[in-house]
Amino acid sequence: MPAAPNRSGIWTGLAIAGAGALCIAAGWWLGQLQAGSAGSDPSRTALERQASSLQQRLNQGEASQAEQQRLLELLVALDRKAEATALLERLADQQPQQWSLRLLLAELRRDQQDRSGAEREVRQLLNLRPDQIEGLQLMALLQLEMGRGDQAQSQLEAALQRASKPQLKPEALPIGLLLANLLQKRGQAGQAESVLLKLAAEFPTDQRPLLARAMLQQERGDIKGAQESLALARSRKPGPSDPRLDQVAAAWGLAPLRDPSPLPPGKPTPALQSESGNP
């Protein structure tokens, strides 16, 4: 049987998709730079030379914003993370409106095992943007890693409440998906599924809650339920479907789901019947 998909990556994609944001909180940025670092000496020497030239321009106050960004990329790729952290801290302070810089700084600190420093950076971001989805994601991850799962859960529940009342806002969907992911990681699969069913009812045209539910069902061995959830997810979106549906279906040996037959009019699926019991 094909290997299971990377669940963490799929959950991250589900929560971030449609938010117009970078997948920074999953370490994507650092991973890409580190994966692209040169392994051969001649190549590394060239990168070191380029970094030295850019550092000199920065010290002289002549480096453009693009050059500073390039220097940052080079420092990370060359594994000079202490220097990269100092540069990123400077850039984040100089451009407080660029929230992504603060988030990158937090991720860089976490990569160096400075979780308390990373949490401090994320908290600074969330003080200005309390429901920033990438900030919430990284904060929850940090708190979970530090053994404070209860605090992470409470924070996401509060954020979901703010996004849901008095009026439902679009950001309730990615926040709810993050909460469901956290509940799953904490061994509370039943509560996670309840959150997903509520999201599926509140956002009836979005595939993501049902795709996430299918992942939960497959994990506990409910293949039929996972198949029904995937089929229902596909039926929600006319035209090209989310490629993650194909990815998950193929990995689980459920390829026939890729083109499900249409549901008879007026006949609810088991997933929708469950939704009706979760207002």
mmCIF file of C-alpha atoms in Angstrom:
data_model
loop_
_atom_site.group_PDB
_atom_site.id
_atom_site.type_symbol
_atom_site.label_atom_id
_atom_site.label_comp_id
_atom_site.label_asym_id
_atom_site.label_seq_id
_atom_site.Cartn_x
_atom_site.Cartn_y
_atom_site.Cartn_z
ATOM 1 C CA MET A 1 0.000 0.000 0.000
ATOM 2 C CA PRO A 2 1.348 3.504 -0.741
ATOM 3 C CA ALA A 3 2.844 5.418 2.120
ATOM 4 C CA ALA A 4 0.559 7.698 4.054
ATOM 5 C CA PRO A 5 0.788 11.383 3.201
ATOM 6 C CA ASN A 6 2.565 13.839 5.427
ATOM 7 C CA ARG A 7 -0.285 14.666 7.790
ATOM 8 C CA SER A 8 1.392 17.677 9.345
ATOM 9 C CA GLY A 9 1.970 19.226 5.933
ATOM 10 C CA ILE A 10 -1.620 18.608 4.834
ATOM 11 C CA TRP A 11 -3.057 20.058 8.056
ATOM 12 C CA THR A 12 -0.846 23.118 7.655
ATOM 13 C CA GLY A 13 -1.983 23.538 4.061
ATOM 14 C CA LEU A 14 -5.621 23.199 5.048
ATOM 15 C CA ALA A 15 -5.364 25.922 7.665
ATOM 16 C CA ILE A 16 -3.247 28.321 5.623
ATOM 17 C CA ALA A 17 -4.910 27.847 2.218
ATOM 18 C CA GLY A 18 -6.856 30.898 1.161
ATOM 19 C CA ALA A 19 -5.239 33.109 3.791
ATOM 20 C CA GLY A 20 -2.813 34.614 1.272
ATOM 21 C CA ALA A 21 0.128 33.807 3.548
ATOM 22 C CA LEU A 22 3.438 32.000 3.624
ATOM 23 C CA CYS A 23 3.695 28.593 5.295
ATOM 24 C CA ILE A 24 6.299 30.005 7.633
ATOM 25 C CA ALA A 25 5.070 28.526 10.870
ATOM 26 C CA ALA A 26 5.764 25.011 9.640
ATOM 27 C CA GLY A 27 9.444 25.852 9.073
ATOM 28 C CA TRP A 28 8.924 26.019 5.311
ATOM 29 C CA TRP A 29 11.089 29.090 4.860
ATOM 30 C CA LEU A 30 14.053 27.727 6.786
ATOM 31 C CA GLY A 31 13.712 24.317 5.226
ATOM 32 C CA GLN A 32 13.808 25.704 1.707
ATOM 33 C CA LEU A 33 16.884 27.816 2.390
ATOM 34 C CA GLN A 34 18.737 25.060 4.197
ATOM 35 C CA ALA A 35 17.877 22.526 1.494
ATOM 36 C CA GLY A 36 19.289 24.904 -1.086
ATOM 37 C CA SER A 37 22.586 25.507 0.717
ATOM 38 C CA ALA A 38 25.696 24.564 -1.218
ATOM 39 C CA GLY A 39 27.421 21.346 -0.306
ATOM 40 C CA SER A 40 30.579 21.737 -2.388
ATOM 41 C CA ASP A 41 33.458 23.933 -1.292
ATOM 42 C CA PRO A 42 33.659 26.064 -4.485
ATOM 43 C CA SER A 43 29.962 26.847 -4.315
ATOM 44 C CA ARG A 44 30.125 27.649 -0.616
ATOM 45 C CA THR A 45 33.110 29.900 -1.179
ATOM 46 C CA ALA A 46 31.160 31.868 -3.771
ATOM 47 C CA LEU A 47 28.233 32.262 -1.386
ATOM 48 C CA GLU A 48 30.564 33.355 1.421
ATOM 49 C CA ARG A 49 32.071 35.948 -0.888
ATOM 50 C CA GLN A 50 28.636 37.249 -1.867
ATOM 51 C CA ALA A 51 27.551 37.407 1.786
ATOM 52 C CA SER A 52 30.717 39.302 2.726
ATOM 53 C CA SER A 53 30.119 41.864 -0.017
ATOM 54 C CA LEU A 54 26.498 42.378 1.027
ATOM 55 C CA GLN A 55 27.481 42.615 4.691
ATOM 56 C CA GLN A 56 29.942 45.360 3.813
ATOM 57 C CA ARG A 57 27.274 47.304 1.942
ATOM 58 C CA LEU A 58 24.953 46.891 4.928
ATOM 59 C CA ASN A 59 27.588 48.187 7.342
ATOM 60 C CA GLN A 60 28.083 51.213 5.102
ATOM 61 C CA GLY A 61 24.331 51.871 5.010
ATOM 62 C CA GLU A 62 24.182 51.267 1.259
ATOM 63 C CA ALA A 63 22.307 47.935 1.104
ATOM 64 C CA SER A 64 18.899 48.055 -0.524
ATOM 65 C CA GLN A 65 15.963 46.138 0.928
ATOM 66 C CA ALA A 66 16.429 43.435 -1.714
ATOM 67 C CA GLU A 67 20.117 43.151 -0.840
ATOM 68 C CA GLN A 68 19.309 42.826 2.854
ATOM 69 C CA GLN A 69 16.828 40.056 2.043
ATOM 70 C CA ARG A 70 19.457 38.291 -0.057
ATOM 71 C CA LEU A 71 22.009 38.597 2.753
ATOM 72 C CA LEU A 72 19.512 37.079 5.142
ATOM 73 C CA GLU A 73 18.939 34.134 2.792
ATOM 74 C CA LEU A 74 22.684 33.595 2.401
ATOM 75 C CA LEU A 75 23.335 33.650 6.147
ATOM 76 C CA VAL A 76 20.689 31.002 6.748
ATOM 77 C CA ALA A 77 21.851 28.875 3.807
ATOM 78 C CA LEU A 78 25.420 29.066 5.145
ATOM 79 C CA ASP A 79 24.173 28.038 8.609
ATOM 80 C CA ARG A 80 25.278 31.356 10.126
ATOM 81 C CA LYS A 81 22.052 31.560 12.075
ATOM 82 C CA ALA A 82 23.261 33.821 14.873
ATOM 83 C CA GLU A 83 24.152 36.490 12.290
ATOM 84 C CA ALA A 84 20.883 35.861 10.463
ATOM 85 C CA THR A 85 18.960 36.320 13.699
ATOM 86 C CA ALA A 86 20.681 39.635 14.424
ATOM 87 C CA LEU A 87 19.967 40.897 10.899
ATOM 88 C CA LEU A 88 16.354 39.772 10.998
ATOM 89 C CA GLU A 89 15.835 41.392 14.383
ATOM 90 C CA ARG A 90 17.158 44.652 12.940
ATOM 91 C CA LEU A 91 14.894 44.405 9.888
ATOM 92 C CA ALA A 92 11.833 43.562 11.999
ATOM 93 C CA ASP A 93 12.442 46.565 14.238
ATOM 94 C CA GLN A 94 12.962 48.857 11.259
ATOM 95 C CA GLN A 95 9.815 47.650 9.491
ATOM 96 C CA PRO A 96 7.225 46.897 12.204
ATOM 97 C CA GLN A 97 4.437 46.949 9.613
ATOM 98 C CA GLN A 98 6.006 43.890 7.937
ATOM 99 C CA TRP A 99 4.566 41.264 10.282
ATOM 100 C CA SER A 100 6.136 38.436 8.267
ATOM 101 C CA LEU A 101 9.606 39.568 9.390
ATOM 102 C CA ARG A 102 8.646 39.130 13.047
ATOM 103 C CA LEU A 103 7.256 35.700 12.246
ATOM 104 C CA LEU A 104 10.435 34.719 10.397
ATOM 105 C CA LEU A 105 12.455 35.862 13.392
ATOM 106 C CA ALA A 106 10.348 33.701 15.697
ATOM 107 C CA GLU A 107 10.814 30.682 13.434
ATOM 108 C CA LEU A 108 14.560 31.270 13.290
ATOM 109 C CA ARG A 109 14.744 31.401 17.087
ATOM 110 C CA ARG A 110 12.725 28.203 17.333
ATOM 111 C CA ASP A 111 15.064 26.530 14.854
ATOM 112 C CA GLN A 112 17.894 27.350 17.277
ATOM 113 C CA GLN A 113 15.929 25.797 20.175
ATOM 114 C CA ASP A 114 15.216 29.229 21.671
ATOM 115 C CA ARG A 115 11.524 28.542 22.192
ATOM 116 C CA SER A 116 11.016 31.202 24.847
ATOM 117 C CA GLY A 117 12.584 33.777 22.521
ATOM 118 C CA ALA A 118 10.413 32.557 19.661
ATOM 119 C CA GLU A 119 7.320 32.797 21.845
ATOM 120 C CA ARG A 120 8.246 36.361 22.773
ATOM 121 C CA GLU A 121 8.454 37.333 19.102
ATOM 122 C CA VAL A 122 5.115 35.706 18.250
ATOM 123 C CA ARG A 123 3.434 37.331 21.246
ATOM 124 C CA GLN A 124 4.647 40.706 20.003
ATOM 125 C CA LEU A 125 3.013 39.959 16.652
ATOM 126 C CA LEU A 126 -0.244 38.735 18.212
ATOM 127 C CA ASN A 127 -0.467 41.819 20.423
ATOM 128 C CA LEU A 128 -0.906 43.819 17.226
ATOM 129 C CA ARG A 129 -2.777 41.180 15.198
ATOM 130 C CA PRO A 130 -4.554 38.835 17.656
ATOM 131 C CA ASP A 131 -6.053 36.586 14.997
ATOM 132 C CA GLN A 132 -3.123 36.404 12.580
ATOM 133 C CA ILE A 133 -3.408 32.782 11.482
ATOM 134 C CA GLU A 134 0.318 32.118 11.012
ATOM 135 C CA GLY A 135 1.078 33.671 14.393
ATOM 136 C CA LEU A 136 -1.596 31.570 16.072
ATOM 137 C CA GLN A 137 -0.238 28.462 14.397
ATOM 138 C CA LEU A 138 3.338 29.045 15.500
ATOM 139 C CA MET A 139 2.286 30.034 19.019
ATOM 140 C CA ALA A 140 0.232 26.851 19.397
ATOM 141 C CA LEU A 141 3.139 24.776 18.118
ATOM 142 C CA LEU A 142 5.571 26.399 20.546
ATOM 143 C CA GLN A 143 3.235 25.973 23.504
ATOM 144 C CA LEU A 144 2.640 22.339 22.592
ATOM 145 C CA GLU A 145 6.383 21.724 22.362
ATOM 146 C CA MET A 146 6.849 23.326 25.791
ATOM 147 C CA GLY A 147 4.183 21.126 27.386
ATOM 148 C CA ARG A 148 1.514 23.833 27.594
ATOM 149 C CA GLY A 149 -1.139 22.231 25.430
ATOM 150 C CA ASP A 150 -3.957 23.519 27.644
ATOM 151 C CA GLN A 151 -2.814 27.090 27.082
ATOM 152 C CA ALA A 152 -2.530 26.551 23.326
ATOM 153 C CA GLN A 153 -6.029 25.106 23.212
ATOM 154 C CA SER A 154 -7.526 27.934 25.261
ATOM 155 C CA GLN A 155 -5.905 30.538 23.019
ATOM 156 C CA LEU A 156 -7.239 28.959 19.832
ATOM 157 C CA GLU A 157 -10.695 28.478 21.337
ATOM 158 C CA ALA A 158 -10.769 32.174 22.268
ATOM 159 C CA ALA A 159 -9.643 33.157 18.778
ATOM 160 C CA LEU A 160 -12.330 30.959 17.232
ATOM 161 C CA GLN A 161 -14.945 32.516 19.510
ATOM 162 C CA ARG A 162 -13.891 36.018 18.394
ATOM 163 C CA ALA A 163 -14.104 34.981 14.753
ATOM 164 C CA SER A 164 -17.522 33.336 15.192
ATOM 165 C CA LYS A 165 -19.531 35.783 17.298
ATOM 166 C CA PRO A 166 -21.467 37.966 17.071
ATOM 167 C CA GLN A 167 -21.059 37.317 13.340
ATOM 168 C CA LEU A 168 -19.241 34.494 11.566
ATOM 169 C CA LYS A 169 -16.069 35.731 9.855
ATOM 170 C CA PRO A 170 -14.026 33.986 7.131
ATOM 171 C CA GLU A 171 -11.042 33.623 9.471
ATOM 172 C CA ALA A 172 -13.084 31.284 11.675
ATOM 173 C CA LEU A 173 -12.378 28.499 9.175
ATOM 174 C CA PRO A 174 -8.544 28.424 9.314
ATOM 175 C CA ILE A 175 -8.598 29.063 13.070
ATOM 176 C CA GLY A 176 -11.035 26.187 13.543
ATOM 177 C CA LEU A 177 -8.855 23.899 11.434
ATOM 178 C CA LEU A 178 -5.852 24.752 13.611
ATOM 179 C CA LEU A 179 -7.883 24.033 16.735
ATOM 180 C CA ALA A 180 -8.999 20.670 15.348
ATOM 181 C CA ASN A 181 -5.389 19.820 14.490
ATOM 182 C CA LEU A 182 -4.290 20.706 18.012
ATOM 183 C CA LEU A 183 -7.064 18.611 19.545
ATOM 184 C CA GLN A 184 -6.018 15.689 17.360
ATOM 185 C CA LYS A 185 -2.392 16.033 18.462
ATOM 186 C CA ARG A 186 -3.571 16.034 22.097
ATOM 187 C CA GLY A 187 -5.462 12.783 21.613
ATOM 188 C CA GLN A 188 -8.920 14.393 21.573
ATOM 189 C CA ALA A 189 -10.071 13.056 18.213
ATOM 190 C CA GLY A 190 -13.767 13.185 19.140
ATOM 191 C CA GLN A 191 -13.611 16.886 19.998
ATOM 192 C CA ALA A 192 -11.556 17.538 16.865
ATOM 193 C CA GLU A 193 -14.217 15.891 14.712
ATOM 194 C CA SER A 194 -16.963 17.928 16.391
ATOM 195 C CA VAL A 195 -15.099 21.127 15.515
ATOM 196 C CA LEU A 196 -14.687 19.973 11.916
ATOM 197 C CA LEU A 197 -18.350 19.066 11.533
ATOM 198 C CA LYS A 198 -19.356 22.466 12.870
ATOM 199 C CA LEU A 199 -17.015 24.143 10.383
ATOM 200 C CA ALA A 200 -18.403 21.987 7.567
ATOM 201 C CA ALA A 201 -21.917 23.167 8.430
ATOM 202 C CA GLU A 202 -20.892 26.828 8.755
ATOM 203 C CA PHE A 203 -18.885 26.834 5.507
ATOM 204 C CA PRO A 204 -20.994 24.594 3.253
ATOM 205 C CA THR A 205 -18.994 25.188 0.060
ATOM 206 C CA ASP A 206 -15.506 24.643 1.506
ATOM 207 C CA GLN A 207 -13.826 21.252 1.138
ATOM 208 C CA ARG A 208 -11.245 21.621 3.890
ATOM 209 C CA PRO A 209 -13.264 20.626 6.995
ATOM 210 C CA LEU A 210 -14.412 17.412 5.317
ATOM 211 C CA LEU A 211 -10.931 16.600 4.055
ATOM 212 C CA ALA A 212 -9.596 17.046 7.590
ATOM 213 C CA ARG A 213 -12.422 14.890 8.918
ATOM 214 C CA ALA A 214 -11.533 12.164 6.420
ATOM 215 C CA MET A 215 -7.982 12.193 7.775
ATOM 216 C CA LEU A 216 -9.265 11.680 11.307
ATOM 217 C CA GLN A 217 -11.567 8.872 10.214
ATOM 218 C CA GLN A 218 -8.832 7.092 8.300
ATOM 219 C CA GLU A 219 -6.506 7.340 11.286
ATOM 220 C CA ARG A 220 -8.950 5.497 13.515
ATOM 221 C CA GLY A 221 -9.609 2.846 10.850
ATOM 222 C CA ASP A 222 -12.981 4.092 9.616
ATOM 223 C CA ILE A 223 -12.188 3.647 5.915
ATOM 224 C CA LYS A 224 -15.828 3.787 4.820
ATOM 225 C CA GLY A 225 -16.383 7.031 6.730
ATOM 226 C CA ALA A 226 -13.190 8.511 5.268
ATOM 227 C CA GLN A 227 -14.366 7.531 1.793
ATOM 228 C CA GLU A 228 -17.739 9.208 2.317
ATOM 229 C CA SER A 229 -16.124 12.379 3.684
ATOM 230 C CA LEU A 230 -13.758 12.620 0.714
ATOM 231 C CA ALA A 231 -16.600 12.063 -1.730
ATOM 232 C CA LEU A 232 -18.694 14.735 -0.049
ATOM 233 C CA ALA A 233 -15.737 17.125 -0.028
ATOM 234 C CA ARG A 234 -15.336 16.711 -3.773
ATOM 235 C CA SER A 235 -19.043 17.235 -4.381
ATOM 236 C CA ARG A 236 -18.883 20.620 -2.651
ATOM 237 C CA LYS A 237 -16.778 22.299 -5.298
ATOM 238 C CA PRO A 238 -17.749 22.326 -8.987
ATOM 239 C CA GLY A 239 -14.916 22.337 -11.476
ATOM 240 C CA PRO A 240 -11.267 21.547 -10.619
ATOM 241 C CA SER A 241 -11.031 20.063 -7.148
ATOM 242 C CA ASP A 242 -8.393 20.518 -4.478
ATOM 243 C CA PRO A 243 -5.423 18.300 -5.481
ATOM 244 C CA ARG A 244 -5.046 17.275 -1.844
ATOM 245 C CA LEU A 245 -8.179 15.173 -2.280
ATOM 246 C CA ASP A 246 -6.421 13.121 -4.943
ATOM 247 C CA GLN A 247 -3.263 12.967 -2.840
ATOM 248 C CA VAL A 248 -5.077 11.618 0.202
ATOM 249 C CA ALA A 249 -7.335 9.272 -1.759
ATOM 250 C CA ALA A 250 -4.414 7.740 -3.650
ATOM 251 C CA ALA A 251 -2.307 7.348 -0.513
ATOM 252 C CA TRP A 252 -5.146 5.519 1.225
ATOM 253 C CA GLY A 253 -5.899 3.274 -1.746
ATOM 254 C CA LEU A 254 -9.180 5.101 -2.399
ATOM 255 C CA ALA A 255 -8.524 6.109 -5.992
ATOM 256 C CA PRO A 256 -12.137 5.382 -7.120
ATOM 257 C CA LEU A 257 -13.178 8.382 -5.056
ATOM 258 C CA ARG A 258 -11.598 10.760 -7.518
ATOM 259 C CA ASP A 259 -14.718 10.842 -9.644
ATOM 260 C CA PRO A 260 -17.608 10.027 -7.315
ATOM 261 C CA SER A 261 -21.082 9.621 -8.734
ATOM 262 C CA PRO A 262 -23.372 12.543 -7.928
ATOM 263 C CA LEU A 263 -25.526 12.249 -4.838
ATOM 264 C CA PRO A 264 -29.280 11.743 -5.410
ATOM 265 C CA PRO A 265 -31.164 15.001 -4.836
ATOM 266 C CA GLY A 266 -32.516 15.388 -1.353
ATOM 267 C CA LYS A 267 -30.656 12.364 0.038
ATOM 268 C CA PRO A 268 -28.245 13.445 2.802
ATOM 269 C CA THR A 269 -24.942 11.651 3.184
ATOM 270 C CA PRO A 270 -23.832 10.207 6.538
ATOM 271 C CA ALA A 271 -21.481 13.187 6.926
ATOM 272 C CA LEU A 272 -24.310 15.664 6.484
ATOM 273 C CA GLN A 273 -26.491 13.688 8.864
ATOM 274 C CA SER A 274 -23.717 13.991 11.429
ATOM 275 C CA GLU A 275 -23.455 17.700 10.747
ATOM 276 C CA SER A 276 -27.125 18.173 11.486
ATOM 277 C CA GLY A 277 -26.548 16.789 14.937
ATOM 278 C CA ASN A 278 -23.760 19.280 15.631
ATOM 279 C CA PRO A 279 -25.251 22.772 15.418
#
